[in-house]
Coordinates of C-alpha atoms in Angstrom, one line a residue:
M1 CA 110.7 -146.9 139.3
H2 CA 112.0 -143.3 139.3
T3 CA 110.8 -139.7 139.4
A4 CA 110.7 -137.7 136.2
F5 CA 109.6 -134.1 135.5
L6 CA 107.3 -134.4 132.5
M7 CA 104.8 -132.6 130.5
G8 CA 101.4 -134.2 130.6
N9 CA 101.6 -135.3 127.0
E10 CA 105.1 -136.7 127.7
A11 CA 103.7 -138.6 130.6
I12 CA 101.0 -140.1 128.4
A13 CA 103.6 -141.2 125.8
M14 CA 105.8 -142.8 128.5
G15 CA 102.8 -144.5 129.9
A16 CA 102.1 -146.0 126.5
L17 CA 105.7 -147.2 126.2
A18 CA 105.5 -148.7 129.7
A19 CA 102.4 -150.5 128.6
G20 CA 104.3 -152.2 125.8
V21 CA 102.6 -150.3 122.9
N22 CA 103.6 -151.7 119.5
L23 CA 102.2 -149.1 117.1
V24 CA 101.5 -145.4 117.5
C25 CA 99.9 -143.2 114.8
G26 CA 98.1 -139.9 114.6
Y27 CA 97.7 -136.5 113.0
P28 CA 99.2 -133.4 114.6
G29 CA 96.9 -131.0 116.4
T30 CA 97.3 -128.9 119.5
P31 CA 97.1 -129.9 122.3
S32 CA 97.8 -133.5 121.5
T33 CA 100.9 -133.3 119.2
E34 CA 103.7 -134.0 121.8
V35 CA 102.3 -137.5 122.6
L36 CA 103.4 -139.0 119.3
E37 CA 106.6 -137.0 119.1
T38 CA 107.6 -138.2 122.6
V39 CA 106.9 -141.8 121.6
A40 CA 109.1 -141.3 118.5
K41 CA 112.0 -140.0 120.6
N42 CA 111.9 -142.7 123.2
R43 CA 110.6 -145.8 121.3
G44 CA 112.5 -149.0 121.0
D45 CA 113.1 -150.9 117.8
S46 CA 109.8 -152.8 118.3
V47 CA 107.6 -149.8 118.2
Y48 CA 106.4 -148.4 114.9
V49 CA 105.3 -144.8 114.7
E50 CA 103.9 -142.6 112.0
W51 CA 102.2 -139.3 111.2
S52 CA 99.3 -140.5 109.2
V53 CA 97.8 -138.3 106.4
N54 CA 94.7 -137.7 108.6
E55 CA 92.9 -139.0 111.7
K56 CA 90.6 -141.3 109.8
T57 CA 93.6 -143.1 108.2
A58 CA 95.3 -143.2 111.6
M59 CA 92.3 -144.8 113.2
E60 CA 92.2 -147.5 110.5
V61 CA 96.0 -148.2 110.8
A62 CA 95.6 -148.6 114.6
A63 CA 92.6 -150.9 114.1
G64 CA 94.6 -153.1 111.7
A65 CA 97.4 -153.3 114.2
S66 CA 94.9 -154.2 117.0
Y67 CA 93.4 -156.9 114.7
A68 CA 96.9 -158.5 114.6
G69 CA 97.0 -158.5 118.4
A70 CA 99.2 -155.4 118.8
R71 CA 98.7 -152.7 121.4
A72 CA 98.0 -149.5 119.4
L73 CA 97.7 -145.9 120.3
V74 CA 96.1 -143.3 117.9
T75 CA 96.5 -139.6 118.7
M76 CA 94.5 -136.5 117.7
K77 CA 92.8 -133.4 119.1
Q78 CA 89.1 -133.1 119.5
M79 CA 88.5 -131.7 116.0
G80 CA 90.3 -134.7 114.6
L81 CA 87.9 -137.0 116.3
N82 CA 85.2 -135.8 113.9
V83 CA 87.5 -136.9 111.0
A84 CA 88.1 -140.3 112.6
S85 CA 84.6 -140.9 113.7
D86 CA 83.6 -143.0 110.7
P87 CA 85.9 -145.9 111.4
L88 CA 85.7 -145.4 115.1
M89 CA 81.9 -145.9 115.2
C90 CA 82.3 -149.1 113.2
L91 CA 85.3 -150.3 115.2
E92 CA 83.3 -150.1 118.5
Y93 CA 80.8 -152.6 116.9
I94 CA 83.6 -154.9 115.6
G95 CA 85.7 -154.7 118.7
V96 CA 89.5 -155.0 119.1
K97 CA 92.0 -157.7 119.9
G98 CA 95.1 -156.0 121.0
G99 CA 94.5 -153.0 123.3
L100 CA 93.6 -149.8 121.3
V101 CA 93.7 -146.4 123.1
V102 CA 92.3 -143.3 121.3
L103 CA 94.1 -140.3 122.7
V104 CA 91.9 -137.3 122.1
A105 CA 93.1 -134.0 123.7
D106 CA 90.2 -131.5 124.3
D107 CA 90.8 -127.8 124.1
P108 CA 88.5 -125.8 126.4
G109 CA 88.7 -122.1 125.7
P110 CA 89.3 -122.9 123.0
I111 CA 93.0 -121.9 122.9
S112 CA 93.9 -123.2 119.4
S113 CA 90.8 -124.8 117.9
Q114 CA 87.8 -123.8 115.8
T115 CA 85.4 -125.1 118.4
E116 CA 85.0 -126.3 121.9
Q117 CA 84.1 -130.0 121.8
D118 CA 83.7 -132.5 124.6
T119 CA 85.0 -136.0 124.0
R120 CA 83.1 -137.2 127.0
S121 CA 79.9 -136.5 125.1
F122 CA 81.3 -138.2 122.1
A123 CA 82.1 -141.2 124.2
S124 CA 78.5 -141.5 125.2
F125 CA 77.4 -141.1 121.6
S126 CA 79.9 -143.7 120.3
K127 CA 79.5 -145.9 123.3
V128 CA 83.3 -146.0 123.8
P129 CA 84.5 -145.9 127.4
V130 CA 86.5 -142.8 128.3
F131 CA 89.2 -142.2 131.0
D132 CA 89.5 -138.5 132.0
P133 CA 92.8 -137.8 133.8
S134 CA 93.2 -134.9 136.2
S135 CA 97.0 -134.7 136.3
A136 CA 100.1 -135.9 134.5
Q137 CA 100.5 -138.7 137.0
E138 CA 97.0 -139.9 136.5
A139 CA 97.4 -139.6 132.7
Y140 CA 100.5 -141.8 132.9
D141 CA 98.7 -144.4 135.1
M142 CA 95.5 -144.3 133.1
M143 CA 97.3 -145.0 129.8
R144 CA 98.6 -148.3 131.2
E145 CA 95.2 -149.2 132.7
A146 CA 93.4 -148.2 129.5
F147 CA 95.3 -150.7 127.4
A148 CA 94.5 -153.5 129.9
F149 CA 90.9 -152.4 130.0
S150 CA 90.6 -152.3 126.2
E151 CA 91.9 -155.9 125.9
E152 CA 89.7 -157.2 128.7
Y153 CA 86.5 -155.8 127.2
H154 CA 87.5 -155.9 123.5
T155 CA 86.7 -152.2 123.0
P156 CA 88.6 -149.1 121.9
V157 CA 89.1 -146.8 124.9
F158 CA 89.3 -143.0 124.9
L159 CA 92.0 -141.2 127.0
R160 CA 90.8 -137.6 127.1
P161 CA 93.2 -135.0 128.7
T162 CA 92.4 -131.4 128.4
T163 CA 94.9 -128.7 127.5
R164 CA 96.0 -128.0 131.1
V165 CA 96.7 -131.7 131.7
S166 CA 98.4 -132.1 128.3
H167 CA 100.6 -129.1 128.6
G168 CA 101.1 -128.9 132.4
Y169 CA 104.4 -130.2 133.9
A170 CA 104.8 -132.3 137.1
S171 CA 107.2 -134.6 138.8
I172 CA 105.7 -138.0 138.5
R173 CA 106.6 -141.6 139.3
V174 CA 107.4 -143.7 136.2
L175 CA 108.7 -147.1 135.5
D176 CA 112.3 -147.8 134.6
A177 CA 112.7 -149.1 131.0
E178 CA 113.5 -152.6 132.3
E179 CA 110.1 -152.7 134.0
Y180 CA 108.1 -152.0 130.8
E181 CA 105.6 -154.6 129.7
I182 CA 106.6 -156.5 126.6
H183 CA 103.7 -157.1 124.4
T184 CA 104.2 -159.5 121.4
P185 CA 101.4 -159.5 118.8
D186 CA 100.3 -163.0 117.8
G187 CA 99.3 -162.0 114.3
F188 CA 96.0 -161.7 112.5
V189 CA 93.7 -164.7 112.6
R190 CA 91.3 -164.9 109.8
D191 CA 87.7 -164.9 111.1
P192 CA 85.2 -163.1 108.8
A193 CA 82.4 -163.6 111.4
R194 CA 84.4 -161.4 113.7
W195 CA 86.2 -158.9 111.4
V196 CA 83.6 -158.2 108.7
I197 CA 80.9 -155.8 109.7
F198 CA 77.7 -157.2 108.2
P199 CA 74.3 -155.8 109.3
R200 CA 73.1 -159.0 110.7
F201 CA 76.1 -159.1 113.1
S202 CA 75.6 -155.4 114.0
F203 CA 72.3 -156.0 115.7
A204 CA 73.9 -158.5 118.1
S205 CA 76.9 -156.2 118.5
H206 CA 74.8 -153.3 119.5
R207 CA 73.0 -155.4 122.1
R208 CA 76.3 -156.7 123.4
I209 CA 77.7 -153.2 123.7
E210 CA 74.7 -151.8 125.6
E211 CA 74.8 -154.8 128.0
R212 CA 78.6 -154.4 128.5
N213 CA 78.4 -150.7 129.2
T214 CA 75.6 -151.3 131.8
A215 CA 77.8 -153.8 133.5
L216 CA 80.9 -151.5 133.2
S217 CA 79.0 -148.9 135.2
D218 CA 79.3 -151.2 138.2
V219 CA 82.9 -152.2 137.4
L220 CA 83.9 -148.6 137.2
S221 CA 82.3 -147.7 140.5
D222 CA 85.1 -149.7 142.0
Y223 CA 87.8 -148.2 139.8
A224 CA 90.1 -146.4 142.3
P225 CA 90.3 -143.0 140.5
N226 CA 86.5 -142.8 140.8
R227 CA 86.4 -141.8 144.4
I228 CA 84.8 -139.8 147.1
E229 CA 86.7 -137.4 149.2
P230 CA 85.0 -137.5 152.6
G231 CA 83.8 -134.2 154.1
D232 CA 82.3 -132.8 157.3
P233 CA 79.2 -135.0 158.1
A234 CA 77.3 -131.9 159.1
C235 CA 77.7 -130.4 155.6
R236 CA 74.8 -131.5 153.4
K237 CA 76.4 -130.0 150.3
G238 CA 78.8 -131.8 148.0
I239 CA 80.8 -131.0 144.8
A240 CA 81.1 -133.4 141.9
T241 CA 83.9 -132.8 139.4
G242 CA 86.5 -134.5 137.2
G243 CA 89.5 -133.8 135.0
I244 CA 91.6 -130.7 135.6
S245 CA 88.6 -129.1 137.5
W246 CA 89.2 -131.7 140.3
T247 CA 92.5 -130.1 141.1
Y248 CA 91.0 -126.7 141.3
V249 CA 88.2 -128.0 143.5
M250 CA 90.6 -129.6 145.9
E251 CA 92.7 -126.5 146.1
A252 CA 89.5 -124.4 146.9
R253 CA 88.4 -127.1 149.4
E254 CA 91.5 -126.5 151.5
K255 CA 90.4 -122.9 152.1
L256 CA 86.6 -123.3 152.1
G257 CA 86.2 -126.3 154.4
K258 CA 85.7 -130.0 153.9
C259 CA 82.6 -130.6 151.9
R260 CA 82.2 -134.0 150.3
V261 CA 83.7 -134.3 146.8
L262 CA 83.0 -136.9 144.1
K263 CA 85.8 -137.4 141.6
V264 CA 84.6 -138.8 138.2
A265 CA 87.5 -140.3 136.3
T266 CA 85.3 -142.3 133.9
P267 CA 82.5 -140.1 132.7
F268 CA 81.3 -142.9 130.4
P269 CA 80.1 -145.4 131.4
F270 CA 79.2 -143.3 134.4
P271 CA 79.9 -145.0 137.8
E272 CA 76.4 -144.9 139.1
K273 CA 76.8 -146.9 142.3
K274 CA 79.7 -144.6 143.4
A275 CA 77.5 -141.6 142.6
V276 CA 74.6 -143.0 144.7
E277 CA 77.1 -143.5 147.6
F278 CA 78.2 -139.9 147.2
L279 CA 74.7 -138.5 147.0
S280 CA 73.6 -140.2 150.2
G281 CA 72.7 -137.6 152.9
L282 CA 73.2 -134.6 150.6
D283 CA 70.7 -131.8 149.8
E284 CA 72.6 -130.0 147.1
V285 CA 75.5 -130.8 144.7
L286 CA 77.5 -128.4 142.6
C287 CA 79.0 -130.0 139.4
V288 CA 82.3 -128.3 138.4
E289 CA 83.4 -129.3 134.9
E290 CA 84.4 -127.8 131.6
L291 CA 82.7 -127.9 128.2
D292 CA 79.5 -130.0 128.3
P293 CA 77.5 -130.7 131.6
V294 CA 78.3 -134.4 131.4
I295 CA 78.6 -135.1 135.2
E296 CA 75.6 -132.8 135.9
R297 CA 73.3 -134.6 133.5
A298 CA 74.5 -138.0 134.8
L299 CA 73.7 -137.0 138.4
I300 CA 70.3 -135.7 137.5
Y301 CA 69.7 -139.1 135.8
V302 CA 70.9 -141.0 138.8
C303 CA 68.7 -138.9 141.1
G304 CA 65.7 -139.7 139.0
K305 CA 66.5 -143.4 138.6
Y306 CA 67.1 -143.9 142.3
G307 CA 64.4 -141.5 143.6
L308 CA 66.8 -139.1 145.3
S309 CA 65.5 -135.6 146.1
I310 CA 68.7 -133.7 145.7
R311 CA 69.2 -130.4 143.9
I312 CA 71.9 -130.7 141.2
L313 CA 73.6 -127.4 140.2
G314 CA 76.1 -126.6 137.5
K315 CA 76.2 -125.3 134.0
Q316 CA 72.5 -125.8 133.4
T317 CA 71.5 -123.7 136.4
G318 CA 74.0 -120.9 135.7
H319 CA 76.3 -121.7 138.6
I320 CA 79.2 -122.7 136.3
P321 CA 80.0 -120.9 133.0
L322 CA 78.5 -122.6 130.0
S323 CA 81.7 -122.3 127.9
G324 CA 85.4 -121.7 128.2
E325 CA 88.0 -122.9 130.6
N326 CA 87.6 -123.2 134.4
T327 CA 90.4 -121.6 136.4
R328 CA 91.6 -122.0 140.0
D329 CA 90.0 -118.6 140.8
S330 CA 86.7 -119.2 139.0
V331 CA 86.3 -122.6 140.7
A332 CA 87.1 -121.1 144.1
A333 CA 84.5 -118.3 143.5
A334 CA 81.8 -120.8 142.4
A335 CA 82.5 -123.1 145.4
A336 CA 82.5 -120.2 147.9
A337 CA 79.1 -119.0 146.5
F338 CA 77.7 -122.5 146.7
L339 CA 78.9 -123.1 150.2
D340 CA 77.7 -119.6 151.4
L341 CA 81.3 -118.8 152.4
P342 CA 83.3 -115.6 151.8
L343 CA 85.7 -115.9 148.9
P344 CA 89.2 -116.7 150.3
A345 CA 91.7 -113.8 149.9
V346 CA 94.2 -114.2 147.0
S347 CA 97.6 -113.5 148.5
E348 CA 99.5 -113.6 145.2
S349 CA 100.3 -110.4 143.5
T350 CA 98.4 -109.6 140.4
P351 CA 100.7 -109.6 137.3
P352 CA 100.6 -106.6 135.1
P353 CA 98.4 -106.9 132.0
L354 CA 100.2 -108.3 129.0
P355 CA 100.5 -106.1 125.9
V356 CA 97.9 -106.8 123.3
R357 CA 99.5 -108.7 120.4
P358 CA 97.2 -109.8 117.7
P359 CA 98.1 -113.1 115.9
V360 CA 100.1 -112.4 112.8
L361 CA 102.1 -114.3 110.1
C362 CA 105.8 -114.4 111.0
A363 CA 108.2 -111.9 109.4
G364 CA 109.4 -113.4 106.2
C365 CA 106.5 -116.0 106.0
P366 CA 106.1 -117.0 102.4
H367 CA 102.3 -117.2 102.9
R368 CA 102.2 -113.4 103.2
A369 CA 103.8 -113.1 99.8
S370 CA 101.3 -115.7 98.4
F371 CA 98.3 -113.9 99.7
Y372 CA 99.6 -110.5 98.5
A373 CA 100.3 -111.9 95.0
V374 CA 96.7 -113.2 94.7
K375 CA 95.3 -109.9 96.1
Q376 CA 97.3 -107.8 93.6
A377 CA 96.4 -110.1 90.7
M378 CA 92.7 -110.0 91.5
K379 CA 92.5 -106.3 92.4
G380 CA 89.2 -104.8 91.4
R381 CA 87.7 -108.2 90.6
K382 CA 84.6 -109.7 92.2
T383 CA 86.3 -112.6 94.1
I384 CA 86.1 -114.7 97.1
F385 CA 89.0 -116.2 99.0
C386 CA 88.1 -119.4 100.9
G387 CA 90.7 -120.1 103.6
D388 CA 91.6 -123.1 105.6
I389 CA 93.0 -124.2 109.0
G390 CA 96.7 -123.6 109.6
C391 CA 99.2 -120.7 109.8
Y392 CA 97.6 -119.3 106.7
T393 CA 94.3 -118.7 108.5
L394 CA 96.2 -115.6 109.7
G395 CA 95.9 -114.3 106.2
N396 CA 92.6 -112.9 107.4
A397 CA 94.4 -110.2 109.4
M398 CA 94.7 -106.7 108.1
P399 CA 96.1 -105.5 105.9
L400 CA 96.1 -108.7 103.9
D401 CA 92.4 -109.4 104.6
M402 CA 92.5 -112.5 102.4
V403 CA 90.4 -115.1 104.2
D404 CA 86.7 -114.7 103.5
T405 CA 85.6 -118.1 104.9
C406 CA 87.2 -120.7 107.1
L407 CA 85.2 -123.7 108.3
C408 CA 87.3 -126.8 108.9
M409 CA 90.3 -128.6 107.3
G410 CA 89.9 -128.9 103.5
A411 CA 86.4 -127.2 103.5
G412 CA 87.6 -124.2 101.5
L413 CA 87.5 -126.2 98.3
G414 CA 83.9 -127.2 98.7
I415 CA 82.8 -123.8 99.8
A416 CA 84.4 -122.2 96.7
Q417 CA 82.6 -124.7 94.5
G418 CA 79.3 -124.1 96.2
I419 CA 79.5 -120.3 95.9
R420 CA 80.6 -120.4 92.3
H421 CA 77.6 -122.6 91.4
L422 CA 75.4 -119.9 92.7
E423 CA 77.4 -116.8 91.5
A424 CA 78.7 -117.4 88.1
D425 CA 80.2 -113.9 87.9
R426 CA 82.4 -114.4 91.0
T427 CA 86.0 -115.6 90.7
C428 CA 86.6 -118.2 93.4
F429 CA 89.9 -119.2 95.1
A430 CA 90.5 -121.9 97.7
F431 CA 93.6 -121.8 99.8
V432 CA 95.1 -124.9 101.4
G433 CA 98.4 -125.8 103.0
D434 CA 100.6 -128.7 101.8
S435 CA 99.9 -130.9 104.8
T436 CA 96.1 -130.2 104.7
F437 CA 96.3 -130.9 100.9
F438 CA 97.1 -134.5 101.7
A439 CA 95.0 -134.7 104.8
S440 CA 91.6 -133.6 103.5
A441 CA 91.7 -131.6 100.3
L442 CA 92.0 -134.4 97.8
P443 CA 88.3 -135.4 97.8
G444 CA 87.4 -131.8 97.3
V445 CA 89.6 -131.6 94.2
V446 CA 88.1 -134.9 92.8
N447 CA 84.6 -133.5 93.4
A448 CA 85.5 -130.3 91.6
V449 CA 86.9 -132.1 88.6
Y450 CA 84.1 -134.6 88.4
N451 CA 81.4 -131.9 88.7
Q452 CA 83.1 -129.5 86.4
A453 CA 83.5 -126.7 89.0
E454 CA 85.1 -123.4 88.3
F455 CA 87.7 -122.2 90.8
T456 CA 91.4 -121.8 91.4
L457 CA 93.1 -124.0 94.0
V458 CA 96.0 -122.3 95.7
V459 CA 98.4 -124.7 97.6
L460 CA 100.6 -122.9 100.1
D461 CA 103.5 -125.3 100.2
N462 CA 106.0 -124.4 102.9
S463 CA 107.3 -128.0 103.0
T464 CA 106.1 -128.8 106.6
T465 CA 103.2 -128.9 108.9
A466 CA 104.1 -125.6 110.4
M467 CA 101.4 -124.6 112.9
T468 CA 101.7 -127.8 115.0
G469 CA 105.5 -127.9 115.1
H470 CA 106.9 -128.9 111.7
Q471 CA 105.8 -132.5 111.5
P472 CA 106.6 -134.4 108.2
H473 CA 103.9 -135.3 105.7
P474 CA 103.9 -137.1 102.4
G475 CA 105.3 -134.1 100.5
T476 CA 108.4 -133.7 102.7
G477 CA 110.2 -136.9 101.7
R478 CA 110.8 -138.2 105.3
T479 CA 108.8 -140.2 107.8
M480 CA 108.5 -140.2 111.6
M481 CA 110.6 -143.3 111.6
G482 CA 113.5 -141.2 110.3
E483 CA 113.4 -142.7 106.8
V484 CA 114.1 -140.7 103.7
V485 CA 111.4 -141.6 101.2
E486 CA 110.2 -140.5 97.8
K487 CA 108.2 -137.2 98.0
V488 CA 104.6 -137.4 96.9
S489 CA 104.4 -134.7 94.2
I490 CA 101.5 -132.3 94.7
E491 CA 101.7 -131.5 91.0
N492 CA 101.5 -135.1 89.9
V493 CA 98.7 -135.8 92.3
L494 CA 96.7 -132.9 90.9
R495 CA 97.4 -133.9 87.3
G496 CA 96.5 -137.5 88.1
I497 CA 93.1 -136.4 89.4
G498 CA 92.5 -134.4 86.2
V499 CA 93.7 -130.9 86.9
T500 CA 95.4 -130.0 83.7
E501 CA 96.5 -126.5 84.5
V502 CA 99.0 -126.6 87.4
V503 CA 101.5 -123.8 87.9
T504 CA 104.3 -123.8 90.5
V505 CA 106.0 -120.5 91.5
D506 CA 108.0 -119.0 94.3
P507 CA 105.7 -116.5 96.0
L508 CA 108.7 -114.4 97.1
D509 CA 109.3 -113.5 93.4
H510 CA 106.4 -111.1 93.5
A511 CA 106.1 -110.1 89.8
R512 CA 106.2 -113.7 88.6
A513 CA 103.7 -114.8 91.3
V514 CA 101.2 -112.1 90.3
E515 CA 101.7 -113.0 86.6
A516 CA 101.1 -116.7 87.4
V517 CA 97.8 -116.0 89.2
R518 CA 96.6 -113.7 86.4
G519 CA 97.5 -116.2 83.8
I520 CA 95.5 -119.0 85.3
A521 CA 92.6 -117.5 87.2
D522 CA 90.4 -117.0 84.1
L523 CA 91.1 -120.4 82.6
P524 CA 88.0 -122.6 82.6
G525 CA 87.4 -125.4 85.1
V526 CA 89.7 -126.4 88.0
K527 CA 93.2 -125.0 88.0
A528 CA 95.9 -124.8 90.6
V529 CA 98.7 -122.5 91.6
I530 CA 101.3 -124.0 93.9
F531 CA 103.2 -121.4 95.9
R532 CA 106.3 -123.2 97.1
S533 CA 108.8 -121.6 99.5
P534 CA 110.0 -123.2 102.8
C535 CA 108.8 -122.1 106.2
I536 CA 111.2 -119.6 107.7
A537 CA 111.6 -121.9 110.7
L538 CA 113.2 -124.5 108.3
S539 CA 115.3 -122.3 106.2
K540 CA 118.4 -120.2 106.9
P541 CA 117.7 -116.4 106.8
Q542 CA 118.8 -114.9 103.5
G543 CA 120.2 -111.8 105.2
C544 CA 118.6 -108.7 106.7
L545 CA 117.2 -105.6 104.9
S546 CA 117.5 -102.1 106.1
V547 CA 115.9 -98.8 105.0
D548 CA 117.9 -96.1 103.3
A549 CA 116.4 -93.1 105.2
A550 CA 117.5 -90.7 102.5
K551 CA 115.5 -92.6 99.9
C552 CA 112.4 -93.4 102.0
I553 CA 109.6 -91.0 101.3
G554 CA 107.5 -92.1 104.2
C555 CA 104.6 -93.3 101.9
K556 CA 104.1 -96.3 104.3
K557 CA 103.2 -98.6 101.4
C558 CA 105.3 -101.4 102.9
I559 CA 103.3 -101.0 106.1
R560 CA 99.9 -100.7 104.6
E561 CA 100.2 -103.4 102.0
I562 CA 101.7 -106.5 103.7
G563 CA 101.7 -106.1 107.5
C564 CA 105.1 -107.6 108.1
P565 CA 105.9 -107.4 111.9
A566 CA 109.5 -106.5 111.1
L567 CA 108.3 -103.2 109.6
S568 CA 107.4 -100.1 111.6
I569 CA 107.5 -96.3 111.2
S570 CA 109.9 -94.1 113.1
G571 CA 110.3 -90.4 112.5
G572 CA 108.1 -90.6 109.5
K573 CA 110.4 -93.2 107.8
A574 CA 110.1 -97.0 107.5
V575 CA 112.3 -99.0 109.8
I576 CA 113.1 -102.7 109.7
D577 CA 113.8 -104.7 112.9
P578 CA 116.9 -106.7 112.2
A579 CA 116.0 -109.2 114.9
Q580 CA 112.9 -110.2 112.9
C581 CA 113.9 -109.7 109.3
T582 CA 114.7 -112.8 107.4
G583 CA 115.7 -111.1 104.1
C584 CA 112.7 -112.4 102.2
G585 CA 112.8 -109.2 100.1
L586 CA 109.0 -108.8 99.6
C587 CA 109.0 -105.3 101.0
A588 CA 111.9 -104.2 98.8
Q589 CA 110.0 -105.4 95.7
L590 CA 107.0 -103.2 96.7
C591 CA 108.9 -100.0 97.7
P592 CA 108.3 -97.4 95.0
V593 CA 111.6 -95.7 95.6
H594 CA 113.8 -98.8 96.2
A595 CA 114.7 -97.7 99.7
M596 CA 115.2 -101.2 101.1
E597 CA 118.5 -102.8 100.7
V598 CA 120.5 -105.7 102.0
S599 CA 122.4 -104.6 105.1
S600 CA 123.9 -107.9 106.2
R601 CA 124.1 -111.6 105.4
A602 CA 123.4 -114.4 107.7

């Protein structure tokens, strides 16, 4: 064993490798992405790893591996759990053979998600046990324990870190490679009574799951991370908490005195006996947690079940914020108010406020050119631009203002179809990225073709999954195993589905891009424009532009029209920041007096 300085997600990945994981799959999504990437970097030859096309497929791949006796890990963020829920709900009824851990990273805040969503609540809904680590060390240890737990009870198991656990760094104790478990799958054994989910079996499975989880409540009461931090016997107030909030509570406790603290590491099944032990002799309990009031509701249930007269405070009583992240300071303030103590002084200096910097597409991003081409082509028309999740969501920012709707991955296609069915005089566009095209857009295209919808699909193909860190997908021609494979052609897929009008164009060729959109937008039925140009993070800059001040007339068209962060105004003239400019040339194509010119080559 040795000490390593690891990010929480790296610790989780190394824990999986130490547990002898055989297969790891997932779909990228912050804050979970680094788990699979770390496994890929550190795996041995016996570990298979893949970015699956979406979370549902990843869950099914992991289930298959588990059926064959392998230890499997599937990774996603909380939004992805919705996509994976269909197979997961059935898998809990079927059960697993090899250990199967579902890593779902929750995003309180949210920092990089459409919604706040609590996997602890999903665990209760799906009846899948959940482990909730409070630190990188605990995440590492829990990953190993979760595999053993999954195999012992034949159930998938959630490991649910939140953003601050996933992305925080710590020095932790990890096994040396020669100490790793070696897990050899024994292969799939045909048994239709076990692996085929018939209704008559599901009734018995449901009963078995409920009985098992009731029993697990007792088992987990003795699980070491579910523990009570003893306090001053004279203090009749206690705090119940879990996850990253536990670390904030313990820090506040050092300054506020020693009240009793319950740490809940397995929110479902809830460790009832441990909770009853904690509640004994208390009058009031403050529940400190993020997202849903999971611990709070569980303690209210325990008090009712066991006839305990204890006041339970938390989110539902307004003592803890209903939404957003907890912080060290917010928890200290809540604990101080609860314990009727003055708020401890904060000795650290307050950092100066950061400058306000709105999210914006990168300088040179081809998506900017794509949005601008569609905007120019449809100028003056009654249109709607349905957006999607990815870098290109930033197309909503001014001056582009090209995202009228954004619901979830792949939803823009359905929304465009629905609006067009109701408004026949509106021209509808649906934008989707190349990775999302494979992940979740295809059913929307099939639906549109089958139901004779009228809209234009715009695929923004930058040859990567840019927003989550440039992961490969079926259109990139490489896998996470490092293999070079045949690219899956978006054009061929669309034509195979039945889209007959498919145009591919470079969005940085502005005139041709506008012409392509105009040429296809009014055609009947479903048609597609593929704007293909690589992400600037993958391609070498084509040079740097500068402004000829003698030519510039200060009209600001380049500023007003495209919003490139490399452009600004100084002394009434346009100026290009050479540190940001990639030489895409879009601004030069728009300038009415041709004031932009190439000043250097990369």
